[in-house]
CSV table of C-alpha atoms in Angstrom, one decimal:
chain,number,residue,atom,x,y,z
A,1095,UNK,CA,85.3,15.7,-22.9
A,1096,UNK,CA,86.4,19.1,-23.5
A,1097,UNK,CA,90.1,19.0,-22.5
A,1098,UNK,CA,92.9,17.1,-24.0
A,1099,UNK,CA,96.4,16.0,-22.4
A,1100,UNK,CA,99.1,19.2,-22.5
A,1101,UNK,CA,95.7,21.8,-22.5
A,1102,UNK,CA,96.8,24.7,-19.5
A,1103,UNK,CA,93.7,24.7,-16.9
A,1104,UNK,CA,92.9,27.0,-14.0
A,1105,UNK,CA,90.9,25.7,-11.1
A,1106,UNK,CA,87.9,27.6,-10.5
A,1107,UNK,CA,88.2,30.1,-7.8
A,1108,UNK,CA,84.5,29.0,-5.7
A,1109,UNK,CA,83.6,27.8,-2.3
A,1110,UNK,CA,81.1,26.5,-2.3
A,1111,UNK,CA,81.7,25.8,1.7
A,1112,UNK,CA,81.0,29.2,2.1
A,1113,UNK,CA,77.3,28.7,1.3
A,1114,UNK,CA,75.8,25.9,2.6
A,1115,UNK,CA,76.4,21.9,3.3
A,1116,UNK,CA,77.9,20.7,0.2
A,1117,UNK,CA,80.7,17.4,-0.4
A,1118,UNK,CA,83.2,18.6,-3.3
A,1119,UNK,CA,86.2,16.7,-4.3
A,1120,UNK,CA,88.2,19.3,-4.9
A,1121,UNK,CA,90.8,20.2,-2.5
A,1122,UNK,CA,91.0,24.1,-1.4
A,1123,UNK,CA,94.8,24.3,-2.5
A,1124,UNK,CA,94.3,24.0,-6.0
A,1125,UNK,CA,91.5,26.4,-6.1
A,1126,UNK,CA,92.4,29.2,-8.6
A,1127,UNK,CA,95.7,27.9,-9.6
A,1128,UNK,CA,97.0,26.9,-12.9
A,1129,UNK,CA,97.5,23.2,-13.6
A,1130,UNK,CA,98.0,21.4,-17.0
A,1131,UNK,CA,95.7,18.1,-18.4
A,1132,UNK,CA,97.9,15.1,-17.5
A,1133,UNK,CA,95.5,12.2,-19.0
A,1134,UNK,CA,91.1,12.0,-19.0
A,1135,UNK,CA,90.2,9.6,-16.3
A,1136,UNK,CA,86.9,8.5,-18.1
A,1137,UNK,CA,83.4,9.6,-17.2
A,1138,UNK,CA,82.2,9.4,-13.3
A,1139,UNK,CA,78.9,9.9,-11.6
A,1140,UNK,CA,79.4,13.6,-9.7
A,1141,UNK,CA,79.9,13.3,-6.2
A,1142,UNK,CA,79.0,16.9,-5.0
A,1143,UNK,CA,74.9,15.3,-5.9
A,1144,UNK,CA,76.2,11.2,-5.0
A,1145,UNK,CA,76.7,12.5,-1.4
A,1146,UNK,CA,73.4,14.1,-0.9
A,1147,UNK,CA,71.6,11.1,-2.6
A,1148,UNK,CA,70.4,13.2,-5.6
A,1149,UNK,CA,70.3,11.9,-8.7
A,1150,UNK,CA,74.1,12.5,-10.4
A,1151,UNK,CA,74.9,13.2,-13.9
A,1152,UNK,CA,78.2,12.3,-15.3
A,1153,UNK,CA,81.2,14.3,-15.7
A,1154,UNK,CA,84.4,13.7,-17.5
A,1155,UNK,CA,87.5,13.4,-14.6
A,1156,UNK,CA,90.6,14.7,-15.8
A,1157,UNK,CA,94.0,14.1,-14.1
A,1158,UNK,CA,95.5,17.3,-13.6
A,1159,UNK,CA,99.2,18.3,-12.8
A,1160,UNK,CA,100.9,21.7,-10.8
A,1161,UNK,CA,104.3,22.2,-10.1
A,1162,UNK,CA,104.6,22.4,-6.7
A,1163,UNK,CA,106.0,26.0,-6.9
A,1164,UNK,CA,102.6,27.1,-8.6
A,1165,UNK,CA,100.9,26.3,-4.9
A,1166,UNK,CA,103.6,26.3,-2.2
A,1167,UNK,CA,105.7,29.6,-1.9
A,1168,UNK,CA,108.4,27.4,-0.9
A,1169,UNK,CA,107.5,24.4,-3.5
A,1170,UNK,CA,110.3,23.0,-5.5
A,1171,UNK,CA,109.6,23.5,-9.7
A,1172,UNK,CA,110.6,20.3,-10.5
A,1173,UNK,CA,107.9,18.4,-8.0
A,1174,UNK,CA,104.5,18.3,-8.8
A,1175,UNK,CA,101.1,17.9,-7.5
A,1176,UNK,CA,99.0,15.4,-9.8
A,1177,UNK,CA,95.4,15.4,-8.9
A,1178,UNK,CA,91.8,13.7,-9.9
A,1179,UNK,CA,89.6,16.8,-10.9
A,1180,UNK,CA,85.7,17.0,-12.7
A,1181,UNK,CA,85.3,19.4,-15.5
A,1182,UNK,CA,82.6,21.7,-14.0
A,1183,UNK,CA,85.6,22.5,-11.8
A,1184,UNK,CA,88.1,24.0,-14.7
A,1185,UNK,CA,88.8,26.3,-17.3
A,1186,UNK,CA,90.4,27.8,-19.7
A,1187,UNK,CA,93.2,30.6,-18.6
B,1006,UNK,CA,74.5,15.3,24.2
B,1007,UNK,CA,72.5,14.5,20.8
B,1008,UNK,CA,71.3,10.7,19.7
B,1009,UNK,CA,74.4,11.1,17.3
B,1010,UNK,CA,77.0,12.0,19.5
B,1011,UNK,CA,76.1,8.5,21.6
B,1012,UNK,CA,79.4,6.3,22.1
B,1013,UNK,CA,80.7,4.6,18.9
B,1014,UNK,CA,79.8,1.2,20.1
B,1015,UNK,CA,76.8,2.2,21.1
B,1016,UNK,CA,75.8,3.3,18.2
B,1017,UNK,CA,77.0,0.3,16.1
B,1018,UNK,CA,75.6,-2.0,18.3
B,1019,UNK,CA,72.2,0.0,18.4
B,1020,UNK,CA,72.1,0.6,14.4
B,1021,UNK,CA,73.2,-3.2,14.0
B,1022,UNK,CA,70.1,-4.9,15.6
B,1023,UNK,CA,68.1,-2.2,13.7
B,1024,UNK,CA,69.1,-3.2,10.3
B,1025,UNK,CA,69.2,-6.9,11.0
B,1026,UNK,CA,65.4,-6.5,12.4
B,1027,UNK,CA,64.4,-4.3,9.7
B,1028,UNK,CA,65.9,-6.9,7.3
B,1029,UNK,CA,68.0,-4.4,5.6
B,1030,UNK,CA,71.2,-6.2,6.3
B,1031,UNK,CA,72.1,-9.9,7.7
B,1032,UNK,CA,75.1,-10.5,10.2
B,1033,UNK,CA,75.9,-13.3,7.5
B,1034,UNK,CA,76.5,-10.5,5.1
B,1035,UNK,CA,78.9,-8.2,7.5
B,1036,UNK,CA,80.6,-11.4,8.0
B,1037,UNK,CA,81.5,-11.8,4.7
B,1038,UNK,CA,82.6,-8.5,4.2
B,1039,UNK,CA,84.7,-8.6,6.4
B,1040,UNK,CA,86.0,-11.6,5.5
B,1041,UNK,CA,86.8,-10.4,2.2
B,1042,UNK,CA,88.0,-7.6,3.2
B,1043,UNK,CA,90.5,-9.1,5.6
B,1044,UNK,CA,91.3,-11.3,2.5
B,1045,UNK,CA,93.1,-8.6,0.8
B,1046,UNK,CA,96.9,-7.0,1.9
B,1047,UNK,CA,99.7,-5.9,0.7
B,1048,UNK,CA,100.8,-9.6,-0.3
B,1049,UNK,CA,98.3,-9.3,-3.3
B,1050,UNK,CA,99.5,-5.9,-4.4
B,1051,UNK,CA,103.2,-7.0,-3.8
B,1052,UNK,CA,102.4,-9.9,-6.2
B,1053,UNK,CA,101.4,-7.5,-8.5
B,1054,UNK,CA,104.4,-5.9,-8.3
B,1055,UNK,CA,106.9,-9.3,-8.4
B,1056,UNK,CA,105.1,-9.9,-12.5
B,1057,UNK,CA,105.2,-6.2,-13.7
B,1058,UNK,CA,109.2,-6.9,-12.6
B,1059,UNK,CA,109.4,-9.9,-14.5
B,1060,UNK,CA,106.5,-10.1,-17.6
B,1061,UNK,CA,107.0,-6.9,-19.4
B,1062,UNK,CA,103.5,-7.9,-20.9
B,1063,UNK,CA,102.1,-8.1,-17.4
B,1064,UNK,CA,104.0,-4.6,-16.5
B,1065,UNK,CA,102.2,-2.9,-20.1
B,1066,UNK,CA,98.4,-4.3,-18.6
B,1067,UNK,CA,99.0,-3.3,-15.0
B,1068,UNK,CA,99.3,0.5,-15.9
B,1069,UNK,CA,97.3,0.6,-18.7
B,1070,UNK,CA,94.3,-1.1,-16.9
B,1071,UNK,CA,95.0,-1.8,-13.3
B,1072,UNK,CA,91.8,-3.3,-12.4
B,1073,UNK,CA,92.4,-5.8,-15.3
B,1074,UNK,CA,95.4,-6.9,-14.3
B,1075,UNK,CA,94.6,-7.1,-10.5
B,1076,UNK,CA,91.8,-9.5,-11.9
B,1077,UNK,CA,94.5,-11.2,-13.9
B,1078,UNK,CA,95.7,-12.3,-10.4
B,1079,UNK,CA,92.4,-13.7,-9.4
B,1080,UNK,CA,92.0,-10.3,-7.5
B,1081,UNK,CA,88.4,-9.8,-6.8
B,1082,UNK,CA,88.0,-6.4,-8.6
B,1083,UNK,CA,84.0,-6.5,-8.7
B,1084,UNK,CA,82.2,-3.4,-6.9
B,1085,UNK,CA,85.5,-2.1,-6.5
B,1086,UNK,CA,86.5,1.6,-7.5
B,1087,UNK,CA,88.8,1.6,-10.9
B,1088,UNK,CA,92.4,0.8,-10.3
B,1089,UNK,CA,94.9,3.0,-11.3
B,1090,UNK,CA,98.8,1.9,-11.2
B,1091,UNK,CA,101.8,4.4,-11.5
B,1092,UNK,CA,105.4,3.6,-12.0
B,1093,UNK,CA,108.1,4.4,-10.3
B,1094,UNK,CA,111.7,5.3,-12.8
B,1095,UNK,CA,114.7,7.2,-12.4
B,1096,UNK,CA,113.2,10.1,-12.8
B,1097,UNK,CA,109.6,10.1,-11.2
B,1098,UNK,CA,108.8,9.0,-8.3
B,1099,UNK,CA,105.1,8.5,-7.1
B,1100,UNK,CA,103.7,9.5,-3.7
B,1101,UNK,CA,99.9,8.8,-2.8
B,1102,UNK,CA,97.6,10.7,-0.5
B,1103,UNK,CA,94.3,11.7,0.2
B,1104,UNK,CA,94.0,14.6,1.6
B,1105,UNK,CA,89.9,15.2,1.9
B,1106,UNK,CA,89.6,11.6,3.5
B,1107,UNK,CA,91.5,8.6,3.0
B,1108,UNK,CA,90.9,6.9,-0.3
B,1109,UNK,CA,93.2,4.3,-0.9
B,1110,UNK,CA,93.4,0.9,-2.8
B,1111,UNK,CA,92.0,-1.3,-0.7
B,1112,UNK,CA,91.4,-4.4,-3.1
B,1113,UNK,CA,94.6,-4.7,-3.8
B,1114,UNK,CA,96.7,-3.4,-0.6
B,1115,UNK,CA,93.6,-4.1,2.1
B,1116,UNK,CA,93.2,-1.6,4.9
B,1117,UNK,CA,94.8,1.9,5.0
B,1118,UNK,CA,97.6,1.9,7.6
B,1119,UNK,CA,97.1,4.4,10.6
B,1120,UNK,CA,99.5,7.2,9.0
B,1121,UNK,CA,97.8,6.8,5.8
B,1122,UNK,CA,94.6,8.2,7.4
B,1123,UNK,CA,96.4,10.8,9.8
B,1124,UNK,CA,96.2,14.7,9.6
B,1125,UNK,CA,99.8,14.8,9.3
B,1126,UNK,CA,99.7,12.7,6.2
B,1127,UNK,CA,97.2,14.3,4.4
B,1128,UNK,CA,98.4,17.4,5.1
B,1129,UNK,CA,102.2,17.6,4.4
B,1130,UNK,CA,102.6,15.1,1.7
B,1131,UNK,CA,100.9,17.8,-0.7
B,1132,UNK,CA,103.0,20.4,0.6
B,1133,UNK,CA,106.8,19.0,2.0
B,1134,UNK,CA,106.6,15.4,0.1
B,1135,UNK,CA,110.7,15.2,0.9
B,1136,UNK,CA,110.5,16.3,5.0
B,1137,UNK,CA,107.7,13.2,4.7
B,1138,UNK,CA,109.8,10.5,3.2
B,1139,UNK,CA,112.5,11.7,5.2
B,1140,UNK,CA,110.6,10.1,8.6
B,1141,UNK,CA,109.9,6.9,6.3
B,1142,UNK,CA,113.8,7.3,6.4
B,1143,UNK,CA,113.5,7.6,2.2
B,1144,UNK,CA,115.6,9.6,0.9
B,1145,UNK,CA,115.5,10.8,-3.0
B,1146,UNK,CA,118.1,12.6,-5.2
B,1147,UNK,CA,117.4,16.1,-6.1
B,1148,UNK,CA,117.7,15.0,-9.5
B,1149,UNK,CA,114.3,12.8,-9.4
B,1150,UNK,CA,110.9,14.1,-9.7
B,1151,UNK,CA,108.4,13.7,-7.1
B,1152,UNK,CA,104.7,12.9,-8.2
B,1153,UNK,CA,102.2,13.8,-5.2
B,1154,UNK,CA,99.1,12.0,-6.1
B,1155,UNK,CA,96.1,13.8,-3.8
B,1156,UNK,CA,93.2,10.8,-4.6
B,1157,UNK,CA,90.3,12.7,-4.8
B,1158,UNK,CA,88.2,11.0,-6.8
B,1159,UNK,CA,86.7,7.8,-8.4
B,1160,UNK,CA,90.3,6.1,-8.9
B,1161,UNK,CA,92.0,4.4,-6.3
B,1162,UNK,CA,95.5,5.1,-7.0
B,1163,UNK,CA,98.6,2.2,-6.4
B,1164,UNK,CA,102.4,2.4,-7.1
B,1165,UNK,CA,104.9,0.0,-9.2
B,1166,UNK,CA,107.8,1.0,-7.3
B,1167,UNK,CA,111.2,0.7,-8.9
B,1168,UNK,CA,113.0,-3.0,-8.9
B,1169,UNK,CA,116.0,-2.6,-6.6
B,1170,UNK,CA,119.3,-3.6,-8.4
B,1171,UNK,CA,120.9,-6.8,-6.4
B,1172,UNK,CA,117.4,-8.8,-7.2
B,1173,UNK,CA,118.7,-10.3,-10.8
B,1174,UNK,CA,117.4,-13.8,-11.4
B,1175,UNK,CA,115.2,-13.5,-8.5
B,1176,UNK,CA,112.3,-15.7,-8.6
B,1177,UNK,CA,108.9,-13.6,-8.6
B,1178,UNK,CA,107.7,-15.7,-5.1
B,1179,UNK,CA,111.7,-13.9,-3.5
B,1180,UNK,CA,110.8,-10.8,-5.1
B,1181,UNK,CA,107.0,-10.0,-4.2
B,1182,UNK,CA,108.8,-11.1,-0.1
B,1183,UNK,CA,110.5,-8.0,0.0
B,1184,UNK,CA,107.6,-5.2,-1.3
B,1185,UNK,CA,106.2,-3.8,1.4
B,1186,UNK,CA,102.3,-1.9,2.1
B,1187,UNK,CA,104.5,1.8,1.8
B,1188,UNK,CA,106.5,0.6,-1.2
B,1189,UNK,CA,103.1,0.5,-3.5
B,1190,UNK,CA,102.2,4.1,-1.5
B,1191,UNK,CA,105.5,5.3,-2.7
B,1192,UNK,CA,106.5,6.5,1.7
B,1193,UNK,CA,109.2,3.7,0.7
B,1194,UNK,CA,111.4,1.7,-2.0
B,1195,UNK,CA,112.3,-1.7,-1.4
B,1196,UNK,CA,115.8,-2.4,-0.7
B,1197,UNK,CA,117.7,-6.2,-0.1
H,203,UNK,CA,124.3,47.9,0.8
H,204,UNK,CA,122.1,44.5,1.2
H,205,UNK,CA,118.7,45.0,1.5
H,206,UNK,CA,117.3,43.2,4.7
H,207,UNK,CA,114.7,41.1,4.3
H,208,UNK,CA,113.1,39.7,6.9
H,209,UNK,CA,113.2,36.1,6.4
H,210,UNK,CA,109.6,34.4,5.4
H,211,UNK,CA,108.2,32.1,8.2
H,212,UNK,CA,107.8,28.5,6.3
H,213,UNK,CA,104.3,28.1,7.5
H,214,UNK,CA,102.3,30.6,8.0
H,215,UNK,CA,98.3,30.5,9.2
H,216,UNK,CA,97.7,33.6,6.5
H,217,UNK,CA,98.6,31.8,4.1
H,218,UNK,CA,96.3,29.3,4.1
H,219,UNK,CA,92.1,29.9,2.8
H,220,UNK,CA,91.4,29.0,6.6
H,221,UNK,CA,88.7,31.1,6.5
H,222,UNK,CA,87.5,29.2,3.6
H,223,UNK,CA,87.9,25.7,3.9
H,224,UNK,CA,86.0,22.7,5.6
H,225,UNK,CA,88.9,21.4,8.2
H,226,UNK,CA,88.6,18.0,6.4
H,227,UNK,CA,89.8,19.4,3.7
H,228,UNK,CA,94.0,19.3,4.9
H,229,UNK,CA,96.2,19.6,2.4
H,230,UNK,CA,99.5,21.8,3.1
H,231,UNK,CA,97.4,23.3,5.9
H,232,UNK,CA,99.8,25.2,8.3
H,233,UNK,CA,99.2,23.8,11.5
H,234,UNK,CA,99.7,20.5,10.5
H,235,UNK,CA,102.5,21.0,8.5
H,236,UNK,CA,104.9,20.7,11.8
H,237,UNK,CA,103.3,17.9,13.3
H,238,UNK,CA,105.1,14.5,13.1
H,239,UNK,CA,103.6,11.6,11.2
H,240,UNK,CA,103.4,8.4,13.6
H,241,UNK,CA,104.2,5.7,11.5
H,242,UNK,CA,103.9,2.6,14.0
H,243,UNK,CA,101.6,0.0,13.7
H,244,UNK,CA,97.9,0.5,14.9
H,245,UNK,CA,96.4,-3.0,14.6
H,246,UNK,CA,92.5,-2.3,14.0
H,247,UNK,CA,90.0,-3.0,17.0
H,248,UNK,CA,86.9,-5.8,16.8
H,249,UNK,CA,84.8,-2.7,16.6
H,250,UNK,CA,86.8,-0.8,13.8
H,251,UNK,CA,86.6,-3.8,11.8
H,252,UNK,CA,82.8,-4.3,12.3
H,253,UNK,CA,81.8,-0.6,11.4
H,254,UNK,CA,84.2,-1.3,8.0
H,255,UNK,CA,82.5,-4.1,7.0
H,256,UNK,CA,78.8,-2.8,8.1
H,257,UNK,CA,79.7,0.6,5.7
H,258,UNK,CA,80.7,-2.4,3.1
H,259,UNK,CA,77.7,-4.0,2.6
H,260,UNK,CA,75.7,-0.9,3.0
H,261,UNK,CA,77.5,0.0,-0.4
H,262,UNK,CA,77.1,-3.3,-2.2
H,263,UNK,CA,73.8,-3.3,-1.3
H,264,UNK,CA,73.1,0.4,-2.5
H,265,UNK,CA,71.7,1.2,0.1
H,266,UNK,CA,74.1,4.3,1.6
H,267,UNK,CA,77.3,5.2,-1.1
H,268,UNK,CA,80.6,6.1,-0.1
H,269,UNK,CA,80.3,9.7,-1.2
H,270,UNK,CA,77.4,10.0,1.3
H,271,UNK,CA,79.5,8.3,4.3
H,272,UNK,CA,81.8,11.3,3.1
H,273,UNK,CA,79.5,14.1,3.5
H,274,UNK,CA,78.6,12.9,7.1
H,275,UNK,CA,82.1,12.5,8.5
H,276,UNK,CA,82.4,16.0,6.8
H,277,UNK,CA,79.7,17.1,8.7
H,278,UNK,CA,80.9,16.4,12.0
H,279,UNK,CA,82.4,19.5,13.8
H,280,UNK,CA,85.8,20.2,13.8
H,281,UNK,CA,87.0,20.1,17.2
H,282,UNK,CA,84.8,16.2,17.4
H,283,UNK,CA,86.4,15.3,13.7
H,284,UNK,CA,89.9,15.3,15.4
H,285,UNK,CA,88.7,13.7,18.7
H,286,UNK,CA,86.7,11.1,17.7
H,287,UNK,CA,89.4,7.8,16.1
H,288,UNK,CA,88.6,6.9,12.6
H,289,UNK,CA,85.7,4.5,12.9
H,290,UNK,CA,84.0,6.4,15.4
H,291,UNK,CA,83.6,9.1,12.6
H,292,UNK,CA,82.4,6.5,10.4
H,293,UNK,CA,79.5,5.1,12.3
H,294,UNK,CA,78.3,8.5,13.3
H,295,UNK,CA,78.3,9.3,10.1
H,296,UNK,CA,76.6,6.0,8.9
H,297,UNK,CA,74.1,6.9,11.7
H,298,UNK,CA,73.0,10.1,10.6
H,299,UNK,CA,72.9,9.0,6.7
H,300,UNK,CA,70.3,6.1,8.2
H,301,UNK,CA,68.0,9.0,10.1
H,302,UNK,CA,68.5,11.7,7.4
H,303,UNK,CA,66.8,8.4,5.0
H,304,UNK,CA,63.8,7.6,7.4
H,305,UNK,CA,65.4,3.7,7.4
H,306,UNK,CA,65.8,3.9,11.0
H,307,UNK,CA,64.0,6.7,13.5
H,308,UNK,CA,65.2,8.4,16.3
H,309,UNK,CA,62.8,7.1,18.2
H,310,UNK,CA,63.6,3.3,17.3
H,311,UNK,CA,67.3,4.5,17.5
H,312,UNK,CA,66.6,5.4,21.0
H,313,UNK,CA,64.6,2.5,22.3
H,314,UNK,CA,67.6,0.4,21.0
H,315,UNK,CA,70.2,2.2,22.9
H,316,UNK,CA,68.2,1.7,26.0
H,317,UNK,CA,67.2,-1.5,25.4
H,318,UNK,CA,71.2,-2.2,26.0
C-alpha cells in the first residue's frame, strides 16, 4: 500500500482499449484527472488478468474521490465522484 | 450469423444440456441458486437499515464491516463480494452506480432493478446526479453534498439512508416497512 | 461593452474520449446524457432468471469468474450490446467464455442446437 487517505492522485492517462482486447475497471472519465485517497479498500486479485483467466496478482484498491467540477465542465464543486480504483492505475501529481 | 449470435434461449438451452452431460454442472445446483438468490431483497437490506436506526452498536458494525453485520442478520454473506455500507447525514448524501456494468449488492438487496442496469443510469448519475433524482422525484438542498459512488471494483456498495423525522418510537419491524430497494441505492429517501 | 459568448452546449459529443472508450464503458457519455431513465418495474423472465443462476454456480464452482462474464459482454459489438436485453448479453457471453476454454466445442454446441 503506497497511498494513504488525504494523498492527491492523478489517474493515469492510458487506454489500454486502444491496443488490443483488454477488461479494466477503470472508467474512461477519470482517466488523467486529479482525485484524492478517500480510504484503502484492502488488497484484491487484479481483474484486467481475472477476466482473461491468467493468473492475477494482488493489488491494493483505494477509494478515490473528485469533485465533480474536476471532470464535468458543468460539475458542481461541492458534489463528488467517489470511486474503487487499483494502484497500477495512479500516481503521484 | 455466427454459433454465438444464436437466440438467447437457444443458447441456454443448448449450453445447459451440455454441462449437465458433461457433469460440469447439475440442474439441482441452478436450482438452488436460484433459490437463493430469489431468497434475497430489499426486505433483508431494509432490515439492516431498521437496527443501524435503532442499535447505535449495530449502526458502528454495519459501516465498518458490512459483510459482518449482514451476517449478523443471518444474511448468507459466503462467496459473496465484500460489503460495503455508506451513510446517509445532513450533509452527504450517497448515490450508487456502476457505470462499466452493473455491480450491485445483491446479497443484501437481491436482483438489480431494470434502471439500475440501464444506459441512462450508468451514464448520467456520474455526470447530472441532481437531473437523476429529480425523475426518482428526490429532491436535495443545495446545501447537501452528493457522493456518486461508480462501483467498479471488488466491493459491492449499499446505502444507510437517513431516518426520516416522524418515525420516533417506531418499532424496527414499522421502520424496516417503509425502506424501499432505491432508498439503500440512494435514487430515494424514505418518507411517512 | 459585454463580450458575447456564445453559450456552451451542455453535452457535447467532443467532449467526450469517444474515440477512446469501449461503449460499455458509459459514464457522463453525451448521448446518453439526455435520454430518460425508465424507472417502472420490469419483472425478470423464466429465462433471465435461469441464465442468473447458471452464471451463479459457474462462479461458485470456479469454473468461469465474474470478471471473465465481464470481458465477454464487453466483447460483444456495440450496436448488439444495446440490442440484445440484459441476459441475453449474459449467456452469449457465458457461451463464448465455455468455447474460448475447450469445456464445450462448437461442434458439440452445434449438434445441440440442432438436436432441438
Amino acid at each position: 500500500m503506497t497511498y494513504a487517505p488525504g494523498d492527491p492522485v492523478v489517474v493515469k492517462n492510458d487506454w489500454p482499449e486502444t491496443r488490443g482486447p483488454v477488461h479494466i475497471r477503470t472508467p474512461h472519465y477519470l482517466r488523467g484527472h486529479k482525485g484524492q485517497i478517500l480510504r484503502y479498500l484492502g488488497d484484491h486479485p487484479n481483474p484486467e488478468d481475472l477476466a482473461f483467466a491468467r493468473p492475477a496478482a494482488k493489488h491494493p484498491l483505494y477509494h478515490v474521490t473528485f469533485p465533480m467540477n474536476e471532470l464535468w465542465p458543468e460539475g458542481r464543486a461541492n458534489d463528488e465522484l467517489v470511486v474503487e480504483l487499483y494502484e497500477h492505475w495512479l500516481e503521484r501529481p | 450469423m455466427t454459433l454465438i449470435e444464436t437466440d438467447g434461449e437457444d443458447l441456454l438451452a443448448a449450453i445447459r444440456k451440455l454441462l449437465v452431460a458433461k457433469n460440469l454442472v447439475t440442474e439441482a445446483e441452478i436450482a438452488e441458486r436460484q433459490q437463493a438468490t430469489d431468497n434475497a431483497s430489499p426486505g433483508q437490506g431494509a432490515k439492516m437499515v431498521a437496527r443501524a436506526w435503532t442499535d447505535p452498536a449495530y449502526k458502528a458494525l454495519m459501516l465498518e464491516d458490512g459483510t459482518k453485520a449482514a451476517e449478523a442478520m443471518n444474511i448468507p454473506m459466503r462467496g459473496m463480494p465484500p460489503l460495503g455500507v455508506l451513510e446517509n447525514s445532513d450533509e452527504v448524501h450517497n448515490l450508487i452506480v456502476c457505470t462499466l456494468c452493473s455491480c450491485y449488492p445483491r446479497a443484501v438487496l437481491g436482483y438489480p432493478p431494470f434502471w439500475y442496469k440501464s444506459a441512462a443510469y450508468r451514464s448520467r448519475a456520474v455526470r447530472d446526479p441532481r437531473g437523476l433524482l429529480g425523475e426518482f422525484r428526490t429532491t436535495l438542498p443545495d446545501t447537501v453534498k452528493i457522493h456518486v459512488v461508480d462501483s467498479t471494483a471488488d466491493y459491492r456498495w449499499m446505502v444507510l439512508p437517513k431516518r426520516p423525522a416522524g418515525t420516533e418510537g417506531w418499532s424496527v419491524e414499522q421502520l424496516a416497512a417503509i425502506v424501499r430497494e432505491g432508498d439503500m441505492v440512494g435514487v430515494t429517501v424514505p418518507s411517512v | 461593452m459585454a463580450i458575447y459568448r456564445r453559450p456552451r452546449p451542455r453535452y457535447s459529443p467532443a467532449m467526450d474520449n469517444d474515440d477512446k472508450r469501449s461503449h460499455h464503458d458509459m459514464g457522463g457519455v453525451s448521448k446518453f446524457m439526455c435520454e430518460a431513465v425508465d424507472i417502472e418495474p420490469h419483472a425478470l423472465t423464466a429465462f433471465d432468471r435461469d441464465v442468473d443462476a447458471l452464471r451463479g454456480v459457474l462462479g461458485a464452482k470456479q469454473i468461469m469468474t465474474v470478471d471473465e462474464l465481464r470481458r465477454g459482454i464487453e466483447a460483444i459489438p456495440e450496436a448488439e450490446y444495446h440490442r440484445l436485453t440484459y441476459y441475453r448479453r449474459w449467456i452469449r457471453s457465458i457461451t463464448d467464455n465455455l468455447l474460448r476454454k475447450g469445456l464445450i466445442t462448437e461442434a458439440e454446441l452445434r449438434a445441440a442446437l440442432d438436436a432441438k
